[in-house]
């Protein structure tokens, strides 16, 4: 099929590359000329394992092109996929300005029969709105709009797109649903066809449920600490019940990133618009806001006074496998430490993440090496569980730090391993009632 993907962000670029890899003829429209220039050189504006290779390969095969111009991108295509960003506004409302700008450009296309798919995360009713708008504003054209939310995760985006648990198609006609089913057929995944509003809501409900699982286990972690239980064992035991499952039961400093926090906020905002009370969703957010404060507070509790102390932060990205700092817990933790007058030295393997944090905090020192970042530290705070940190030589580290103290914000390490080397280990919810 001929597909035009509008927006070369995370979802857009991965979708475009995966569809091209399946043999479709894909053109991606990117309005930002600087990003476009990079893409023309096969340089991906963010880190995602395997994506650069896939883009290079599909471009070489003539299956993937980039353009700045919507009209030339859309002309002669079967499907227009909209993947522009939909960030949260201050009050949690979903900011649809990028989508509205695309809608205005689509309305100005030459008359024709068009088929659009919204992949961006948008509130229920947006696809209905877009179809009505285009059919009214685009004289002589007929538009059909389908909702097809994306569920890929950063860090495993290609695998998630190719091996998706489910493909949701929210369509108002059988013909529209069939067109998308045809497109995804080679992936051989489970497909659910629904109405458009339910498809849009499935995305918000899914991300908010994942957030709720995390906040739930973080609530249990607080109780574990006071009762001497270990939340990692509790989660392991819970996960053995197939009705519960083990995913997203990792207790720690909470969820960040560009999706879970904003989608939760948007769902709460939507409920408020309808005068609904949603105490469960509000608690999910409240618990997450509490978790991110734990490490600096704990440090202050241990030392009494942390002013002037050197603190090492391991990990900046909101999770491993990405250089993304959007809503990353590291930002709030570092801000807190700097306000407490600590000297902050941060490690992250991603240069982009290090540069971004250095641009935010003038006083921070950043390192590509976890040992260098730990030099003379009064404590190490594990914020992002990068795989390479699991290989750390604790005995070597013991001679580098000033005080052998690790606050493990992701429950990444086995306490006895760390303690064997002479470190004091404090995790989240791991039976340490003293803190
Ligand atoms: C999330 C969803 O998982 C995807 O399905 C969805 O497509 C995507 O948002 C989106 O809406 O675009 P993502 O934000 O890339 O994906 O990352 P996740 O793997 O969901 O992690 C989010 C946050 O939760 C991270 O900060 C992570 O550290 C935290 N987390 C995750 C925990 O604190 N505990 C866990 O057990 C799991």
Coordinates of C-alpha atoms and ligand atoms in Angstrom, one line a residue:
X1 CA 0.0 0.0 0.0
X2 CA 1.0 3.6 -0.4
X3 CA 1.1 5.3 3.1
X4 CA 1.8 8.9 4.0
X5 CA 2.9 9.3 7.7
X6 CA 2.6 12.8 9.0
X7 CA 5.1 13.6 11.8
X8 CA 8.6 12.0 12.2
X9 CA 8.5 11.8 16.0
X10 CA 8.8 8.6 17.9
X11 CA 5.6 7.0 16.8
X12 CA 5.8 8.4 13.2
X13 CA 9.3 7.3 12.4
X14 CA 8.9 3.8 13.9
X15 CA 5.6 3.3 12.2
X16 CA 7.0 4.6 8.8
X17 CA 10.1 2.4 9.0
X18 CA 8.1 -0.8 10.1
X19 CA 5.5 -0.3 7.3
X20 CA 8.2 0.3 4.7
X21 CA 10.0 -2.8 6.0
X22 CA 6.8 -4.8 5.3
X23 CA 7.1 -3.7 1.6
X24 CA 4.7 -0.7 1.7
X25 CA 5.6 2.5 -0.2
X26 CA 5.9 5.1 2.6
X27 CA 6.5 8.8 2.6
X28 CA 7.0 10.7 5.9
X29 CA 6.1 14.3 6.2
X30 CA 8.2 16.3 8.7
X31 CA 7.5 20.0 9.0
X32 CA 10.8 20.8 10.9
X33 CA 13.4 21.4 8.2
X34 CA 16.3 20.7 10.5
X35 CA 14.9 17.3 11.5
X36 CA 14.2 16.6 7.8
X37 CA 17.8 17.4 6.9
X38 CA 19.0 14.9 9.5
X39 CA 16.6 12.3 8.3
X40 CA 17.8 12.7 4.8
X41 CA 21.3 11.8 6.1
X42 CA 19.8 8.7 7.8
X43 CA 20.4 10.4 11.2
X44 CA 17.6 9.7 13.7
X45 CA 16.9 12.7 16.0
X46 CA 16.5 10.4 19.1
X47 CA 18.0 7.1 20.2
X48 CA 16.0 3.9 19.5
X49 CA 17.8 0.6 19.1
X50 CA 17.6 -0.8 15.5
X51 CA 15.7 2.2 14.1
X52 CA 18.6 3.8 12.2
X53 CA 19.4 0.5 10.5
X54 CA 15.8 0.0 9.5
X55 CA 15.5 3.6 8.1
X56 CA 18.7 3.2 6.2
X57 CA 17.7 -0.2 4.8
X58 CA 14.2 0.8 3.7
X59 CA 15.4 4.1 2.2
X60 CA 18.0 2.2 0.2
X61 CA 15.2 -0.1 -1.1
X62 CA 13.3 3.0 -2.2
X63 CA 10.4 2.2 0.2
X64 CA 10.8 5.1 2.6
X65 CA 11.1 8.8 1.6
X66 CA 10.9 12.1 3.5
X67 CA 9.4 15.4 2.6
X68 CA 8.5 18.7 4.2
X69 CA 5.4 19.2 2.0
X70 CA 2.1 17.6 3.0
X71 CA 0.5 18.0 -0.4
X72 CA 3.3 16.1 -2.3
X73 CA 3.4 13.6 0.6
X74 CA -0.3 12.8 0.6
X75 CA -0.9 12.8 -3.2
X76 CA -1.3 9.3 -4.6
X77 CA -1.4 7.6 -1.2
X78 CA -4.0 5.2 0.0
X79 CA -3.6 6.0 3.7
X80 CA -2.7 9.2 5.6
X81 CA -1.4 8.4 9.1
X82 CA -1.3 11.2 11.6
X83 CA 1.4 10.8 14.2
X84 CA 2.0 14.3 15.5
X85 CA 2.7 15.0 19.2
X86 CA -0.2 15.6 21.6
X87 CA 1.5 16.8 24.8
X88 CA -0.4 17.8 27.9
X89 CA -1.2 21.5 28.7
X90 CA -0.6 22.9 32.2
X91 CA -4.1 21.8 33.3
X92 CA -3.8 18.3 31.9
X93 CA -5.8 19.0 28.8
X94 CA -4.5 17.3 25.7
X95 CA -2.9 19.9 23.5
X96 CA -4.2 19.3 20.0
X97 CA -2.7 22.2 18.2
X98 CA -0.3 20.1 16.1
X99 CA -3.2 17.9 15.0
X100 CA -5.3 21.0 14.2
X101 CA -2.5 22.4 12.1
X102 CA -2.3 19.1 10.2
X103 CA -6.1 19.2 9.8
X104 CA -5.9 22.7 8.3
X105 CA -3.3 21.5 5.8
X106 CA -5.3 18.4 4.8
X107 CA -8.4 20.6 4.3
X108 CA -6.4 22.5 1.7
X109 CA -5.5 19.5 -0.4
X110 CA -6.9 19.2 -4.0
X111 CA -10.4 17.6 -4.1
X112 CA -10.4 13.8 -3.8
X113 CA -11.3 10.8 -1.7
X114 CA -9.1 10.5 1.3
X115 CA -8.6 8.0 4.2
X116 CA -6.9 9.3 7.4
X117 CA -5.8 7.4 10.4
X118 CA -5.1 9.0 13.8
X119 CA -2.2 7.2 15.6
X120 CA -1.5 10.0 18.0
X121 CA -3.0 9.7 21.4
X122 CA -6.1 11.9 21.4
X123 CA -9.2 12.2 23.6
X124 CA -12.4 10.3 22.7
X125 CA -14.3 12.2 20.0
X126 CA -11.2 13.6 18.2
X127 CA -11.6 11.3 15.1
X128 CA -15.3 12.2 14.9
X129 CA -14.3 15.9 15.0
X130 CA -11.5 15.5 12.4
X131 CA -13.8 13.7 10.0
X132 CA -16.6 16.3 10.3
X133 CA -14.1 19.2 10.1
X134 CA -12.4 17.8 6.9
X135 CA -15.7 17.0 5.2
X136 CA -17.0 20.5 5.9
X137 CA -13.7 22.4 5.2
X138 CA -12.4 20.5 2.3
X139 CA -14.7 21.4 -0.6
X140 CA -15.2 18.7 -3.1
X141 CA -13.4 16.1 -1.0
X142 CA -14.6 13.2 1.0
X143 CA -12.8 12.1 4.1
X144 CA -13.0 9.0 6.3
X145 CA -11.1 9.0 9.6
X146 CA -10.1 6.0 11.6
X147 CA -8.6 5.8 15.1
X148 CA -5.6 3.4 15.4
X149 CA -3.8 4.1 18.7
X150 CA -0.2 3.0 19.1
X151 CA 1.1 1.0 22.1
X152 CA 4.9 0.9 21.4
X153 CA 7.3 1.7 24.2
X154 CA 10.5 3.6 23.8
X155 CA 13.5 1.4 24.0
X156 CA 11.7 -1.6 22.4
X157 CA 9.7 0.3 19.9
X158 CA 10.4 -1.8 16.8
X159 CA 9.7 -5.1 18.5
X160 CA 6.5 -3.6 20.1
X161 CA 5.3 -2.4 16.7
X162 CA 6.0 -5.7 14.9
X163 CA 4.9 -8.0 17.7
X164 CA 2.1 -5.8 19.0
X165 CA -0.2 -7.6 21.6
X166 CA -3.1 -6.1 19.7
X167 CA -4.0 -3.8 17.0
X168 CA -7.0 -1.5 17.8
X169 CA -9.0 -0.2 14.9
X170 CA -11.7 2.3 15.7
X171 CA -13.8 2.7 12.5
X172 CA -17.1 4.0 11.5
X173 CA -17.5 1.8 8.4
X174 CA -16.6 -1.8 7.6
X175 CA -14.7 -0.6 4.5
X176 CA -12.4 1.6 6.6
X177 CA -11.7 -1.2 9.1
X178 CA -10.9 -3.6 6.2
X179 CA -8.4 -1.2 4.7
X180 CA -6.4 -1.0 7.9
X181 CA -6.8 -4.8 8.5
X182 CA -5.2 -5.3 5.1
X183 CA -2.3 -3.0 5.9
X184 CA -1.5 -4.9 9.2
X185 CA -2.2 -8.3 7.8
X186 CA 1.5 -9.3 7.3
X187 CA 2.1 -8.7 11.0
X188 CA -0.4 -11.4 11.9
X189 CA -1.5 -9.9 15.2
X190 CA -4.7 -9.9 17.2
X191 CA -7.0 -7.2 15.8
X192 CA -9.9 -5.6 17.6
X193 CA -12.3 -3.5 15.6
X194 CA -14.4 -1.0 17.7
X195 CA -16.1 2.3 17.3
X196 CA -13.7 5.3 17.1
X197 CA -14.4 6.7 20.6
X198 CA -13.8 3.4 22.3
X199 CA -10.5 3.0 20.3
X200 CA -9.3 6.4 21.5
X201 CA -10.3 5.6 25.1
X202 CA -8.5 2.2 25.0
X203 CA -5.2 4.0 24.7
X204 CA -5.9 6.3 27.7
X205 CA -7.3 3.4 29.8
X206 CA -4.3 1.2 29.0
X207 CA -1.6 3.8 29.9
X208 CA -3.5 4.8 33.0
X209 CA -3.9 1.2 34.1
X210 CA -0.2 0.6 33.7
X211 CA 0.4 3.8 35.8
X212 CA -2.1 2.5 38.4
X213 CA -0.2 -0.8 38.6
X214 CA 3.0 1.1 39.3
X215 CA 1.4 3.3 41.9
X216 CA -0.3 0.3 43.5
X217 CA 2.9 -1.6 44.0
X218 CA 4.5 1.6 45.3
X219 CA 1.8 1.9 47.9
X220 CA 2.4 -1.7 48.9
X221 CA 6.1 -0.8 49.0
X222 CA 5.5 1.8 51.7
X223 CA 3.6 -0.8 53.8
X224 CA 6.4 -3.4 53.2
X225 CA 9.0 -1.0 54.6
X226 CA 7.1 -0.6 57.8
X227 CA 6.3 -4.3 58.2
X228 CA 9.7 -5.7 57.2
X229 CA 8.5 -7.3 54.0
X230 CA 10.4 -7.1 50.7
X231 CA 8.2 -5.7 47.9
X232 CA 10.2 -7.4 45.2
X233 CA 9.3 -10.7 46.7
X234 CA 5.7 -9.6 47.2
X235 CA 5.5 -8.6 43.5
X236 CA 7.1 -11.9 42.5
X237 CA 4.5 -13.8 44.5
X238 CA 1.6 -11.7 43.1
X239 CA 2.8 -12.2 39.5
X240 CA 2.4 -15.9 39.8
X241 CA -1.3 -15.4 39.7
X242 CA -2.1 -15.2 36.0
X243 CA -5.0 -12.9 36.7
X244 CA -2.5 -10.3 38.1
X245 CA 0.6 -10.8 35.9
X246 CA 4.1 -9.5 36.7
X247 CA 4.4 -6.6 34.3
X248 CA 4.6 -3.0 35.8
X249 CA 4.9 -4.3 39.3
X250 CA 8.4 -2.8 39.7
X251 CA 8.3 -0.6 42.8
X252 CA 10.6 2.5 42.8
X253 CA 10.7 6.2 42.3
X254 CA 7.7 6.1 40.0
X255 CA 6.8 6.5 36.3
X256 CA 8.0 9.2 34.0
X257 CA 8.3 9.7 30.3
X258 CA 6.2 11.5 27.7
X259 CA 3.2 9.2 27.9
X260 CA 2.1 7.7 31.2
X261 CA 2.1 11.0 33.2
X262 CA 0.4 13.0 30.4
X263 CA -2.2 10.4 29.5
X264 CA -3.2 10.0 33.1
X265 CA -3.4 13.8 33.5
X266 CA -5.5 14.0 30.3
X267 CA -7.9 11.2 31.5
X268 CA -8.4 13.0 34.8
X269 CA -9.0 16.3 32.9
X270 CA -11.5 14.6 30.7
X271 CA -13.4 13.3 33.7
X272 CA -13.4 16.8 35.3
X273 CA -14.8 18.2 32.1
X274 CA -17.8 15.9 32.6
X275 CA -18.0 16.8 36.3
X276 CA -16.9 13.3 37.3
X277 CA -14.9 12.5 40.4
X278 CA -12.0 10.0 39.7
X279 CA -10.3 9.4 43.1
X280 CA -8.5 6.3 41.9
X281 CA -6.8 8.1 39.0
X282 CA -6.0 11.1 41.2
X283 CA -4.4 8.8 43.8
X284 CA -2.3 7.2 41.1
X285 CA -0.8 10.6 40.3
X286 CA -0.5 11.6 44.0
X287 CA 1.4 8.4 44.8
X288 CA 3.7 9.0 41.8
X289 CA 4.4 12.5 43.0
X290 CA 5.3 11.2 46.4
X291 CA 7.6 8.5 45.1
X292 CA 9.9 10.8 43.3
X293 CA 10.7 12.7 46.5
X294 CA 11.8 9.5 48.4
X295 CA 15.5 9.5 47.5
X296 CA 16.4 13.1 48.5
X297 CA 14.2 12.9 51.6
X298 CA 15.8 9.6 52.6
X299 CA 19.3 11.0 52.1
X300 CA 18.4 14.1 54.2
X301 CA 17.0 11.8 56.9
X302 CA 20.2 9.7 57.0
X303 CA 22.7 12.6 57.1
X304 CA 20.6 15.2 58.9
X305 CA 22.3 17.9 56.8
X306 CA 23.2 17.2 53.2
X307 CA 24.4 20.7 52.2
X308 CA 27.8 20.5 50.6
X309 CA 27.7 16.7 50.2
X310 CA 28.6 15.1 46.9
X311 CA 25.8 13.0 45.6
X312 CA 26.1 10.7 42.6
X313 CA 23.0 10.1 40.5
X314 CA 23.1 7.0 38.3
X315 CA 20.9 7.4 35.3
X316 CA 19.1 10.4 33.8
X317 CA 16.8 9.0 31.1
X318 CA 13.2 8.2 32.3
X319 CA 14.0 4.5 31.6
X320 CA 16.8 2.5 30.1
X321 CA 17.2 2.2 26.3
X322 CA 16.3 5.8 25.6
X323 CA 17.9 9.3 25.8
X324 CA 14.6 10.9 26.5
X325 CA 14.3 13.1 29.6
X326 CA 10.7 14.1 29.2
X327 CA 9.1 14.0 32.7
X328 CA 12.1 11.9 33.9
X329 CA 12.3 11.4 37.6
X330 CA 16.0 12.4 37.5
X331 CA 15.0 16.0 36.8
X332 CA 13.0 16.4 39.9
X333 CA 15.5 14.5 42.0
X334 CA 18.4 16.5 40.8
X335 CA 16.5 19.7 41.3
X336 CA 15.7 18.7 44.9
X337 CA 19.3 17.8 45.6
X338 CA 20.6 21.1 44.2
X339 CA 18.1 23.0 46.2
X340 CA 19.5 21.2 49.3
X341 CA 22.9 22.5 48.2
X342 CA 24.4 19.1 47.3
X343 CA 27.1 18.8 44.7
X344 CA 25.5 16.5 42.0
X345 CA 27.5 14.3 39.8
X346 CA 25.4 12.3 37.3
X347 CA 26.1 9.3 35.1
X348 CA 24.2 8.3 32.0
X349 CA 25.5 6.3 29.0
X350 CA 23.6 8.6 26.6
X351 CA 25.4 11.8 25.5
X352 CA 22.2 13.4 24.5
X353 CA 20.7 12.8 28.0
X354 CA 23.9 14.2 29.7
X355 CA 23.8 17.3 27.5
X356 CA 20.1 17.9 28.2
X357 CA 20.6 17.7 32.0
X358 CA 23.7 19.9 31.8
X359 CA 21.6 22.5 29.9
X360 CA 19.0 22.4 32.7
X361 CA 21.3 22.6 35.7
X362 CA 24.4 24.9 35.5
X363 CA 25.9 23.3 38.6
X364 CA 25.8 19.6 37.6
X365 CA 28.8 17.5 36.5
X366 CA 28.0 14.7 34.1
X367 CA 29.9 11.5 33.3
X368 CA 29.8 8.7 30.8
X369 CA 31.4 6.4 33.3
X370 CA 29.6 5.3 36.5
X371 CA 32.8 5.0 38.5
X372 CA 33.9 8.5 37.7
X373 CA 30.6 9.9 38.6
X374 CA 30.8 8.1 42.0
X375 CA 34.2 9.7 43.0
X376 CA 34.1 11.0 46.5
X377 CA 30.3 10.6 46.7
X378 CA 28.5 10.5 50.1
X379 CA 25.8 8.4 48.4
X380 CA 24.9 6.9 45.1
X381 CA 21.3 7.3 44.0
X382 CA 20.2 4.7 41.4
X383 CA 17.6 6.5 39.2
X384 CA 17.6 4.7 35.9
X385 CA 18.4 0.9 35.9
X386 CA 20.8 0.8 32.9
X387 CA 21.8 -2.8 32.2
X388 CA 25.5 -2.0 32.5
X389 CA 25.1 -1.0 36.1
X390 CA 24.2 -4.6 37.0
X391 CA 27.9 -5.4 36.1
X392 CA 29.3 -2.9 38.6
X393 CA 32.3 -4.0 40.6
X394 CA 31.2 -3.0 44.1
X395 CA 34.6 -3.7 45.6
X396 CA 36.3 -1.3 43.2
X397 CA 33.5 1.2 43.8
X398 CA 34.1 0.9 47.6
X399 CA 37.5 2.6 47.2
X400 CA 36.1 5.4 44.9
X401 CA 33.2 6.7 47.0
X402 CA 33.6 8.7 50.2
X403 CA 30.8 6.8 52.0
X404 CA 29.7 3.4 50.7
X405 CA 25.9 4.1 50.6
X406 CA 23.5 3.2 47.8
X407 CA 19.9 4.3 47.6
X408 CA 18.5 2.0 44.9
X409 CA 15.5 3.8 43.4
X410 CA 14.6 0.9 41.1
X411 CA 15.3 -2.1 43.3
X412 CA 17.9 -3.1 40.7
X413 CA 20.5 -4.7 42.9
X414 CA 20.6 -7.7 45.2
X415 CA 21.2 -6.2 48.7
X416 CA 23.5 -9.0 49.9
X417 CA 25.8 -8.6 46.8
X418 CA 26.2 -4.9 47.6
X419 CA 26.5 -5.3 51.3
X420 CA 29.1 -8.0 50.8
X421 CA 31.4 -5.3 49.4
X422 CA 30.8 -3.1 52.5
X423 CA 28.1 -0.9 51.1
X424 CA 24.9 0.1 53.0
X425 CA 22.0 -0.8 50.7
X426 CA 18.6 0.9 50.9
X427 CA 16.0 0.0 48.3
X428 CA 12.3 1.0 48.0
X429 CA 10.0 -1.1 50.1
X430 CA 12.6 -3.7 51.0
X431 CA 11.9 -4.1 54.7
X432 CA 14.0 -1.3 55.9
X433 CA 11.7 0.2 58.5
X434 CA 14.3 2.6 59.8
X435 CA 13.8 4.9 56.9
Ligands
LIG1 C1 4.2 3.7 27.5 C2 3.4 2.5 27.4 O1 4.0 1.4 28.1 C3 3.3 2.1 25.9 O2 2.4 1.0 25.7 C4 2.6 3.3 25.1 O3 2.6 3.1 23.7 C5 3.5 4.5 25.4 O4 3.6 4.8 26.8 C6 2.9 5.7 24.6 O5 1.8 6.1 25.0 O6 3.4 6.1 23.6 P1 6.8 4.3 27.6 O7 6.4 5.6 28.1 O8 7.8 4.3 26.4 O9 5.5 3.5 27.1 O10 7.5 3.5 28.8 P2 7.1 2.4 29.8 O11 7.9 1.2 29.6 O12 5.7 2.3 29.9 O13 7.6 3.1 31.2 C7 7.1 4.3 31.7 C8 7.6 4.6 33.0 O14 7.2 3.7 34.0 C9 9.1 4.6 33.2 O15 9.6 5.7 33.8 C10 9.5 3.4 33.9 O16 10.6 3.4 34.7 C11 8.2 3.3 34.8 N1 8.0 1.9 35.3 C12 7.7 0.9 34.5 C13 8.0 1.6 36.7 O17 8.3 2.5 37.5 N2 7.8 0.4 37.2 C14 7.5 -0.6 36.3 O18 7.2 -1.8 36.8 C15 7.4 -0.4 34.9

